[in-house]
Amino acid sequence: MARIGFIGVGNMGGPMAKNLIKAGNEVHAFDLSKVLLDKVVAAGAVAAESATDAVRGADVVVTMLPAGKHVRAVYEGEVLGAVGAGTLLIDCSTIDVATARDVAGQAAAKGLSMVDAPVSGGVGGAEAGTLTFMVGGPDEDFAKANPYLEVMGRTIVHCGGPGNGQAAKICNNMMLGIQMVSVAEGFVLAEKLGLDPQKLFDVSSTASAQCWSLTTYCPVPGPVPTSPANRDYQPGFTAAMMLKDLALSQDAAKGFDADTAMGQHAEKLYRAFVDGDNGETDFSGIIKMIRGG
Ligand code: NAD
């Protein structure tokens, strides 16, 4: 059993913390939201007064925060100065590669172990403990983190050195965003051509356009009964989150001189969709904008 300081118990962090508690760990949790903190305390966590309070005396620190600025502020302001030597730091938030590498460098300079371990799998995966973790960090830090990640996830891939977990996450989600737009455009064109969407699905789901956006998150109701299209595009994975990840990918592309014209266009489309008051709509709902409705 380890003592774990867990910071950020929102949609994802809440169920992840609960799985660590179920596995027998002593979790000291902190969140700016008292309501969310109370929920994990009801599941067996100890309520901390602050992030510093949560991590003091911890063997392991897990953070699940909204964005890079929160991760930097929490680690620089509250965590790095409060933890003891030998503490393992695991940041599961989705953030920019540069911040992940900078914070990991500061941790290493203090002799601390740290991995970036962003996730895929959504709230359902967090609850079921079936998340996919993409991990960046030195081999020995990955080996230390693995037993804790196995409690919260099913697939754990060590992607290389610090920041490489974030790199894998934003490349994956850039591909996902582009693919969803392509699938939505295919179905809209099919509608205009008088082709039954089920027939297009029957062909494409077994042909060369097959992809997750088609076979799991099909943006029209019918062919995949569990896809958000069947519940008026309730998320799922919100358009706002897709836009965040596409923006991260485009910042990285600019910074590292990569030509990602399709990613750039997908970001533009998702920005227009989110600006049209659709931030909390599932990202597959972009088909409504493409259809012109
Ligand atoms: P969320 O907004 O529900 O949770 C974040 C929590 O962090 C909030 O409860 C907030 O109060 C807390 N917080 C912010 N600043 C804090 C601080 N200084 N100290 C303590 N707590 C603080 O977000 P989420 O959906 O749980 O997502 C968390 C991360 O996981 C994000 O980076 C997101 O991109 C990523 N992610 C989310 C999903 C998903 O489906 N929700 C899937 C994959 C990855």
PDB file of N, CA and C in Angstrom, residues 75-161:
ATOM      1  N   TYR A  75       2.862  22.201  -9.844  1.00  0.00           N
ATOM      2  CA  TYR A  75       4.170  21.580  -9.554  1.00  0.00           C
ATOM      3  C   TYR A  75       5.165  22.619  -9.037  1.00  0.00           C
ATOM      4  N   GLU A  76       5.262  23.768  -9.745  1.00  0.00           N
ATOM      5  CA  GLU A  76       6.264  24.765  -9.321  1.00  0.00           C
ATOM      6  C   GLU A  76       5.889  25.392  -7.983  1.00  0.00           C
ATOM      7  N   GLY A  77       4.582  25.672  -7.796  1.00  0.00           N
ATOM      8  CA  GLY A  77       4.163  26.410  -6.604  1.00  0.00           C
ATOM      9  C   GLY A  77       3.927  25.535  -5.387  1.00  0.00           C
ATOM     10  N   GLU A  78       3.510  24.262  -5.611  1.00  0.00           N
ATOM     11  CA  GLU A  78       3.026  23.507  -4.458  1.00  0.00           C
ATOM     12  C   GLU A  78       3.640  22.120  -4.274  1.00  0.00           C
ATOM     13  N   VAL A  79       4.042  21.481  -5.371  1.00  0.00           N
ATOM     14  CA  VAL A  79       4.464  20.081  -5.233  1.00  0.00           C
ATOM     15  C   VAL A  79       5.979  19.936  -5.091  1.00  0.00           C
ATOM     16  N   LEU A  80       6.739  20.536  -6.007  1.00  0.00           N
ATOM     17  CA  LEU A  80       8.184  20.242  -6.064  1.00  0.00           C
ATOM     18  C   LEU A  80       8.908  20.606  -4.766  1.00  0.00           C
ATOM     19  N   GLY A  81       8.447  21.647  -4.100  1.00  0.00           N
ATOM     20  CA  GLY A  81       9.107  22.054  -2.859  1.00  0.00           C
ATOM     21  C   GLY A  81       8.630  21.289  -1.632  1.00  0.00           C
ATOM     22  N   ALA A  82       7.553  20.508  -1.781  1.00  0.00           N
ATOM     23  CA  ALA A  82       6.934  19.883  -0.595  1.00  0.00           C
ATOM     24  C   ALA A  82       7.191  18.386  -0.483  1.00  0.00           C
ATOM     25  N   VAL A  83       7.544  17.736  -1.609  1.00  0.00           N
ATOM     26  CA  VAL A  83       7.693  16.274  -1.560  1.00  0.00           C
ATOM     27  C   VAL A  83       9.099  15.881  -1.123  1.00  0.00           C
ATOM     28  N   GLY A  84       9.188  14.694  -0.546  1.00  0.00           N
ATOM     29  CA  GLY A  84      10.484  14.196  -0.094  1.00  0.00           C
ATOM     30  C   GLY A  84      11.242  13.523  -1.228  1.00  0.00           C
ATOM     31  N   ALA A  85      12.542  13.312  -1.012  1.00  0.00           N
ATOM     32  CA  ALA A  85      13.370  12.617  -2.004  1.00  0.00           C
ATOM     33  C   ALA A  85      12.770  11.234  -2.255  1.00  0.00           C
ATOM     34  N   GLY A  86      12.839  10.799  -3.496  1.00  0.00           N
ATOM     35  CA  GLY A  86      12.350   9.462  -3.827  1.00  0.00           C
ATOM     36  C   GLY A  86      10.877   9.427  -4.189  1.00  0.00           C
ATOM     37  N   THR A  87      10.184  10.568  -4.085  1.00  0.00           N
ATOM     38  CA  THR A  87       8.762  10.575  -4.459  1.00  0.00           C
ATOM     39  C   THR A  87       8.631  10.427  -5.974  1.00  0.00           C
ATOM     40  N   LEU A  88       7.624   9.654  -6.362  1.00  0.00           N
ATOM     41  CA  LEU A  88       7.332   9.459  -7.787  1.00  0.00           C
ATOM     42  C   LEU A  88       6.200  10.394  -8.191  1.00  0.00           C
ATOM     43  N   LEU A  89       6.412  11.168  -9.263  1.00  0.00           N
ATOM     44  CA  LEU A  89       5.397  12.114  -9.736  1.00  0.00           C
ATOM     45  C   LEU A  89       4.822  11.612 -11.059  1.00  0.00           C
ATOM     46  N   ILE A  90       3.482  11.535 -11.135  1.00  0.00           N
ATOM     47  CA  ILE A  90       2.812  11.057 -12.361  1.00  0.00           C
ATOM     48  C   ILE A  90       1.804  12.123 -12.788  1.00  0.00           C
ATOM     49  N   ASP A  91       2.061  12.796 -13.906  1.00  0.00           N
ATOM     50  CA  ASP A  91       1.085  13.766 -14.399  1.00  0.00           C
ATOM     51  C   ASP A  91       0.279  13.130 -15.521  1.00  0.00           C
ATOM     52  N   CYS A  92      -1.028  12.971 -15.292  1.00  0.00           N
ATOM     53  CA  CYS A  92      -1.903  12.317 -16.275  1.00  0.00           C
ATOM     54  C   CYS A  92      -2.685  13.319 -17.127  1.00  0.00           C
ATOM     55  N   SER A  93      -2.543  14.631 -16.862  1.00  0.00           N
ATOM     56  CA  SER A  93      -3.256  15.650 -17.628  1.00  0.00           C
ATOM     57  C   SER A  93      -2.784  15.630 -19.081  1.00  0.00           C
ATOM     58  N   THR A  94      -3.624  16.130 -19.995  1.00  0.00           N
ATOM     59  CA  THR A  94      -3.192  16.319 -21.384  1.00  0.00           C
ATOM     60  C   THR A  94      -2.683  17.751 -21.507  1.00  0.00           C
ATOM     61  N   ILE A  95      -1.383  17.914 -21.768  1.00  0.00           N
ATOM     62  CA  ILE A  95      -0.792  19.263 -21.821  1.00  0.00           C
ATOM     63  C   ILE A  95       0.223  19.341 -22.960  1.00  0.00           C
ATOM     64  N   ASP A  96       0.780  20.533 -23.170  1.00  0.00           N
ATOM     65  CA  ASP A  96       1.771  20.707 -24.235  1.00  0.00           C
ATOM     66  C   ASP A  96       3.087  20.029 -23.865  1.00  0.00           C
ATOM     67  N   VAL A  97       3.757  19.567 -24.910  1.00  0.00           N
ATOM     68  CA  VAL A  97       4.997  18.808 -24.735  1.00  0.00           C
ATOM     69  C   VAL A  97       6.062  19.664 -24.030  1.00  0.00           C
ATOM     70  N   ALA A  98       6.153  20.939 -24.397  1.00  0.00           N
ATOM     71  CA  ALA A  98       7.211  21.798 -23.838  1.00  0.00           C
ATOM     72  C   ALA A  98       7.059  21.940 -22.322  1.00  0.00           C
ATOM     73  N   THR A  99       5.829  22.170 -21.842  1.00  0.00           N
ATOM     74  CA  THR A  99       5.614  22.286 -20.385  1.00  0.00           C
ATOM     75  C   THR A  99       5.921  20.963 -19.699  1.00  0.00           C
ATOM     76  N   ALA A 100       5.487  19.852 -20.310  1.00  0.00           N
ATOM     77  CA  ALA A 100       5.750  18.531 -19.708  1.00  0.00           C
ATOM     78  C   ALA A 100       7.253  18.318 -19.550  1.00  0.00           C
ATOM     79  N   ARG A 101       8.029  18.671 -20.584  1.00  0.00           N
ATOM     80  CA  ARG A 101       9.481  18.449 -20.518  1.00  0.00           C
ATOM     81  C   ARG A 101      10.127  19.396 -19.511  1.00  0.00           C
ATOM     82  N   ASP A 102       9.625  20.628 -19.447  1.00  0.00           N
ATOM     83  CA  ASP A 102      10.207  21.599 -18.518  1.00  0.00           C
ATOM     84  C   ASP A 102       9.965  21.182 -17.063  1.00  0.00           C
ATOM     85  N   VAL A 103       8.726  20.785 -16.745  1.00  0.00           N
ATOM     86  CA  VAL A 103       8.417  20.386 -15.369  1.00  0.00           C
ATOM     87  C   VAL A 103       9.181  19.110 -15.012  1.00  0.00           C
ATOM     88  N   ALA A 104       9.279  18.172 -15.961  1.00  0.00           N
ATOM     89  CA  ALA A 104      10.040  16.938 -15.704  1.00  0.00           C
ATOM     90  C   ALA A 104      11.515  17.260 -15.433  1.00  0.00           C
ATOM     91  N   GLY A 105      12.042  18.258 -16.149  1.00  0.00           N
ATOM     92  CA  GLY A 105      13.436  18.670 -15.942  1.00  0.00           C
ATOM     93  C   GLY A 105      13.643  19.250 -14.548  1.00  0.00           C
ATOM     94  N   GLN A 106      12.668  20.046 -14.096  1.00  0.00           N
ATOM     95  CA  GLN A 106      12.763  20.618 -12.741  1.00  0.00           C
ATOM     96  C   GLN A 106      12.700  19.513 -11.685  1.00  0.00           C
ATOM     97  N   ALA A 107      11.838  18.513 -11.928  1.00  0.00           N
ATOM     98  CA  ALA A 107      11.732  17.395 -10.984  1.00  0.00           C
ATOM     99  C   ALA A 107      13.045  16.621 -10.950  1.00  0.00           C
ATOM    100  N   ALA A 108      13.602  16.343 -12.132  1.00  0.00           N
ATOM    101  CA  ALA A 108      14.858  15.568 -12.199  1.00  0.00           C
ATOM    102  C   ALA A 108      15.985  16.319 -11.487  1.00  0.00           C
ATOM    103  N   ALA A 109      15.991  17.663 -11.632  1.00  0.00           N
ATOM    104  CA  ALA A 109      17.039  18.466 -10.985  1.00  0.00           C
ATOM    105  C   ALA A 109      16.973  18.352  -9.463  1.00  0.00           C
ATOM    106  N   LYS A 110      15.786  18.024  -8.948  1.00  0.00           N
ATOM    107  CA  LYS A 110      15.622  17.839  -7.494  1.00  0.00           C
ATOM    108  C   LYS A 110      15.763  16.374  -7.106  1.00  0.00           C
ATOM    109  N   GLY A 111      16.145  15.517  -8.062  1.00  0.00           N
ATOM    110  CA  GLY A 111      16.339  14.099  -7.780  1.00  0.00           C
ATOM    111  C   GLY A 111      15.038  13.320  -7.667  1.00  0.00           C
ATOM    112  N   LEU A 112      13.944  13.883  -8.232  1.00  0.00           N
ATOM    113  CA  LEU A 112      12.645  13.206  -8.153  1.00  0.00           C
ATOM    114  C   LEU A 112      12.369  12.418  -9.433  1.00  0.00           C
ATOM    115  N   SER A 113      11.592  11.354  -9.315  1.00  0.00           N
ATOM    116  CA  SER A 113      11.185  10.572 -10.483  1.00  0.00           C
ATOM    117  C   SER A 113       9.908  11.179 -11.035  1.00  0.00           C
ATOM    118  N   MET A 114       9.823  11.295 -12.358  1.00  0.00           N
ATOM    119  CA  MET A 114       8.581  11.841 -12.931  1.00  0.00           C
ATOM    120  C   MET A 114       8.286  11.243 -14.296  1.00  0.00           C
ATOM    121  N   VAL A 115       7.008  10.945 -14.534  1.00  0.00           N
ATOM    122  CA  VAL A 115       6.555  10.566 -15.875  1.00  0.00           C
ATOM    123  C   VAL A 115       5.354  11.423 -16.261  1.00  0.00           C
ATOM    124  N   ASP A 116       5.242  11.718 -17.572  1.00  0.00           N
ATOM    125  CA  ASP A 116       3.990  12.248 -18.099  1.00  0.00           C
ATOM    126  C   ASP A 116       3.218  11.031 -18.596  1.00  0.00           C
ATOM    127  N   ALA A 117       1.930  10.947 -18.226  1.00  0.00           N
ATOM    128  CA  ALA A 117       1.144   9.750 -18.552  1.00  0.00           C
ATOM    129  C   ALA A 117      -0.281  10.131 -18.926  1.00  0.00           C
ATOM    130  N   PRO A 118      -0.446  10.887 -20.036  1.00  0.00           N
ATOM    131  CA  PRO A 118      -1.806  11.234 -20.464  1.00  0.00           C
ATOM    132  C   PRO A 118      -2.578   9.981 -20.867  1.00  0.00           C
ATOM    133  N   VAL A 119      -3.898  10.128 -20.916  1.00  0.00           N
ATOM    134  CA  VAL A 119      -4.742   8.943 -21.106  1.00  0.00           C
ATOM    135  C   VAL A 119      -5.671   9.091 -22.300  1.00  0.00           C
ATOM    136  N   SER A 120      -6.144   7.942 -22.737  1.00  0.00           N
ATOM    137  CA  SER A 120      -7.222   7.878 -23.716  1.00  0.00           C
ATOM    138  C   SER A 120      -8.240   6.896 -23.151  1.00  0.00           C
ATOM    139  N   GLY A 121      -9.507   7.116 -23.443  1.00  0.00           N
ATOM    140  CA  GLY A 121     -10.511   6.156 -22.952  1.00  0.00           C
ATOM    141  C   GLY A 121     -11.689   6.826 -22.272  1.00  0.00           C
ATOM    142  N   GLY A 122     -11.571   8.126 -21.985  1.00  0.00           N
ATOM    143  CA  GLY A 122     -12.710   8.882 -21.473  1.00  0.00           C
ATOM    144  C   GLY A 122     -13.139   8.492 -20.067  1.00  0.00           C
ATOM    145  N   VAL A 123     -14.268   9.084 -19.647  1.00  0.00           N
ATOM    146  CA  VAL A 123     -14.760   8.876 -18.279  1.00  0.00           C
ATOM    147  C   VAL A 123     -15.123   7.401 -18.059  1.00  0.00           C
ATOM    148  N   GLY A 124     -15.685   6.766 -19.084  1.00  0.00           N
ATOM    149  CA  GLY A 124     -16.040   5.339 -18.976  1.00  0.00           C
ATOM    150  C   GLY A 124     -14.801   4.497 -18.696  1.00  0.00           C
ATOM    151  N   GLY A 125     -13.719   4.796 -19.397  1.00  0.00           N
ATOM    152  CA  GLY A 125     -12.466   4.054 -19.195  1.00  0.00           C
ATOM    153  C   GLY A 125     -11.870   4.336 -17.824  1.00  0.00           C
ATOM    154  N   ALA A 126     -12.015   5.592 -17.357  1.00  0.00           N
ATOM    155  CA  ALA A 126     -11.498   5.941 -16.022  1.00  0.00           C
ATOM    156  C   ALA A 126     -12.267   5.179 -14.954  1.00  0.00           C
ATOM    157  N   GLU A 127     -13.596   5.084 -15.120  1.00  0.00           N
ATOM    158  CA  GLU A 127     -14.422   4.368 -14.132  1.00  0.00           C
ATOM    159  C   GLU A 127     -14.118   2.873 -14.135  1.00  0.00           C
ATOM    160  N   ALA A 128     -13.970   2.314 -15.323  1.00  0.00           N
ATOM    161  CA  ALA A 128     -13.763   0.859 -15.438  1.00  0.00           C
ATOM    162  C   ALA A 128     -12.310   0.448 -15.193  1.00  0.00           C
ATOM    163  N   GLY A 129     -11.413   1.428 -15.105  1.00  0.00           N
ATOM    164  CA  GLY A 129      -9.991   1.107 -14.937  1.00  0.00           C
ATOM    165  C   GLY A 129      -9.398   0.504 -16.205  1.00  0.00           C
ATOM    166  N   THR A 130      -9.890   0.959 -17.354  1.00  0.00           N
ATOM    167  CA  THR A 130      -9.429   0.391 -18.629  1.00  0.00           C
ATOM    168  C   THR A 130      -8.776   1.440 -19.520  1.00  0.00           C
ATOM    169  N   LEU A 131      -8.262   2.519 -18.919  1.00  0.00           N
ATOM    170  CA  LEU A 131      -7.650   3.588 -19.714  1.00  0.00           C
ATOM    171  C   LEU A 131      -6.427   3.087 -20.473  1.00  0.00           C
ATOM    172  N   THR A 132      -6.100   3.794 -21.559  1.00  0.00           N
ATOM    173  CA  THR A 132      -4.799   3.605 -22.210  1.00  0.00           C
ATOM    174  C   THR A 132      -3.891   4.729 -21.721  1.00  0.00           C
ATOM    175  N   PHE A 133      -2.711   4.374 -21.219  1.00  0.00           N
ATOM    176  CA  PHE A 133      -1.733   5.381 -20.782  1.00  0.00           C
ATOM    177  C   PHE A 133      -0.603   5.462 -21.795  1.00  0.00           C
ATOM    178  N   MET A 134      -0.249   6.689 -22.180  1.00  0.00           N
ATOM    179  CA  MET A 134       0.900   6.932 -23.051  1.00  0.00           C
ATOM    180  C   MET A 134       1.956   7.599 -22.182  1.00  0.00           C
ATOM    181  N   VAL A 135       3.065   6.939 -21.961  1.00  0.00           N
ATOM    182  CA  VAL A 135       3.964   7.367 -20.889  1.00  0.00           C
ATOM    183  C   VAL A 135       5.306   7.859 -21.436  1.00  0.00           C
ATOM    184  N   GLY A 136       5.728   9.010 -20.909  1.00  0.00           N
ATOM    185  CA  GLY A 136       7.048   9.544 -21.236  1.00  0.00           C
ATOM    186  C   GLY A 136       7.883   9.674 -19.981  1.00  0.00           C
ATOM    187  N   GLY A 137       9.149   9.260 -20.062  1.00  0.00           N
ATOM    188  CA  GLY A 137      10.030   9.388 -18.890  1.00  0.00           C
ATOM    189  C   GLY A 137      11.131   8.350 -18.949  1.00  0.00           C
ATOM    190  N   PRO A 138      12.138   8.476 -18.069  1.00  0.00           N
ATOM    191  CA  PRO A 138      13.233   7.501 -18.048  1.00  0.00           C
ATOM    192  C   PRO A 138      12.725   6.094 -17.721  1.00  0.00           C
ATOM    193  N   ASP A 139      13.459   5.065 -18.181  1.00  0.00           N
ATOM    194  CA  ASP A 139      13.051   3.660 -17.979  1.00  0.00           C
ATOM    195  C   ASP A 139      12.748   3.358 -16.516  1.00  0.00           C
ATOM    196  N   GLU A 140      13.643   3.844 -15.599  1.00  0.00           N
ATOM    197  CA  GLU A 140      13.463   3.478 -14.187  1.00  0.00           C
ATOM    198  C   GLU A 140      12.214   4.152 -13.598  1.00  0.00           C
ATOM    199  N   ASP A 141      11.883   5.348 -14.081  1.00  0.00           N
ATOM    200  CA  ASP A 141      10.678   6.030 -13.587  1.00  0.00           C
ATOM    201  C   ASP A 141       9.425   5.335 -14.132  1.00  0.00           C
ATOM    202  N   PHE A 142       9.505   4.900 -15.395  1.00  0.00           N
ATOM    203  CA  PHE A 142       8.380   4.154 -15.980  1.00  0.00           C
ATOM    204  C   PHE A 142       8.134   2.872 -15.180  1.00  0.00           C
ATOM    205  N   ALA A 143       9.223   2.175 -14.826  1.00  0.00           N
ATOM    206  CA  ALA A 143       9.078   0.916 -14.071  1.00  0.00           C
ATOM    207  C   ALA A 143       8.416   1.179 -12.719  1.00  0.00           C
ATOM    208  N   LYS A 144       8.761   2.305 -12.079  1.00  0.00           N
ATOM    209  CA  LYS A 144       8.147   2.627 -10.781  1.00  0.00           C
ATOM    210  C   LYS A 144       6.667   2.975 -10.938  1.00  0.00           C
ATOM    211  N   ALA A 145       6.338   3.672 -12.044  1.00  0.00           N
ATOM    212  CA  ALA A 145       4.957   4.142 -12.231  1.00  0.00           C
ATOM    213  C   ALA A 145       4.014   3.026 -12.670  1.00  0.00           C
ATOM    214  N   ASN A 146       4.556   2.027 -13.363  1.00  0.00           N
ATOM    215  CA  ASN A 146       3.724   1.011 -14.010  1.00  0.00           C
ATOM    216  C   ASN A 146       2.694   0.339 -13.080  1.00  0.00           C
ATOM    217  N   PRO A 147       3.076  -0.078 -11.848  1.00  0.00           N
ATOM    218  CA  PRO A 147       2.080  -0.743 -10.986  1.00  0.00           C
ATOM    219  C   PRO A 147       0.879   0.143 -10.667  1.00  0.00           C
ATOM    220  N   TYR A 148       1.086   1.446 -10.565  1.00  0.00           N
ATOM    221  CA  TYR A 148      -0.030   2.361 -10.268  1.00  0.00           C
ATOM    222  C   TYR A 148      -0.878   2.570 -11.522  1.00  0.00           C
ATOM    223  N   LEU A 149      -0.212   2.673 -12.674  1.00  0.00           N
ATOM    224  CA  LEU A 149      -0.954   2.860 -13.926  1.00  0.00           C
ATOM    225  C   LEU A 149      -1.797   1.614 -14.224  1.00  0.00           C
ATOM    226  N   GLU A 150      -1.272   0.437 -13.869  1.00  0.00           N
ATOM    227  CA  GLU A 150      -2.013  -0.810 -14.124  1.00  0.00           C
ATOM    228  C   GLU A 150      -3.317  -0.869 -13.331  1.00  0.00           C
ATOM    229  N   VAL A 151      -3.351  -0.170 -12.186  1.00  0.00           N
ATOM    230  CA  VAL A 151      -4.589  -0.128 -11.396  1.00  0.00           C
ATOM    231  C   VAL A 151      -5.650   0.710 -12.126  1.00  0.00           C
ATOM    232  N   MET A 152      -5.206   1.727 -12.863  1.00  0.00           N
ATOM    233  CA  MET A 152      -6.148   2.667 -13.484  1.00  0.00           C
ATOM    234  C   MET A 152      -6.383   2.387 -14.972  1.00  0.00           C
ATOM    235  N   GLY A 153      -5.548   1.545 -15.562  1.00  0.00           N
ATOM    236  CA  GLY A 153      -5.651   1.345 -17.008  1.00  0.00           C
ATOM    237  C   GLY A 153      -5.405  -0.081 -17.437  1.00  0.00           C
ATOM    238  N   ARG A 154      -5.633  -0.338 -18.727  1.00  0.00           N
ATOM    239  CA  ARG A 154      -5.449  -1.686 -19.268  1.00  0.00           C
ATOM    240  C   ARG A 154      -4.264  -1.737 -20.228  1.00  0.00           C
ATOM    241  N   THR A 155      -4.076  -0.659 -20.997  1.00  0.00           N
ATOM    242  CA  THR A 155      -2.981  -0.644 -21.974  1.00  0.00           C
ATOM    243  C   THR A 155      -2.013   0.463 -21.572  1.00  0.00           C
ATOM    244  N   ILE A 156      -0.750   0.102 -21.385  1.00  0.00           N
ATOM    245  CA  ILE A 156       0.237   1.078 -20.932  1.00  0.00           C
ATOM    246  C   ILE A 156       1.430   1.009 -21.891  1.00  0.00           C
ATOM    247  N   VAL A 157       1.687   2.119 -22.581  1.00  0.00           N
ATOM    248  CA  VAL A 157       2.761   2.111 -23.580  1.00  0.00           C
ATOM    249  C   VAL A 157       3.827   3.127 -23.164  1.00  0.00           C
ATOM    250  N   HIS A 158       5.057   2.650 -23.021  1.00  0.00           N
ATOM    251  CA  HIS A 158       6.163   3.564 -22.729  1.00  0.00           C
ATOM    252  C   HIS A 158       6.642   4.147 -24.062  1.00  0.00           C
ATOM    253  N   CYS A 159       6.432   5.445 -24.245  1.00  0.00           N
ATOM    254  CA  CYS A 159       6.656   6.073 -25.559  1.00  0.00           C
ATOM    255  C   CYS A 159       8.040   6.695 -25.687  1.00  0.00           C
ATOM    256  N   GLY A 160       8.855   6.648 -24.635  1.00  0.00           N
ATOM    257  CA  GLY A 160      10.191   7.240 -24.711  1.00  0.00           C
ATOM    258  C   GLY A 160      10.422   8.187 -23.550  1.00  0.00           C
ATOM    259  N   GLY A 161      11.306   9.158 -23.747  1.00  0.00           N
ATOM    260  CA  GLY A 161      11.728  10.059 -22.675  1.00  0.00           C
ATOM    261  C   GLY A 161      10.662  11.083 -22.296  1.00  0.00           C
TER     262      GLY A 161
END
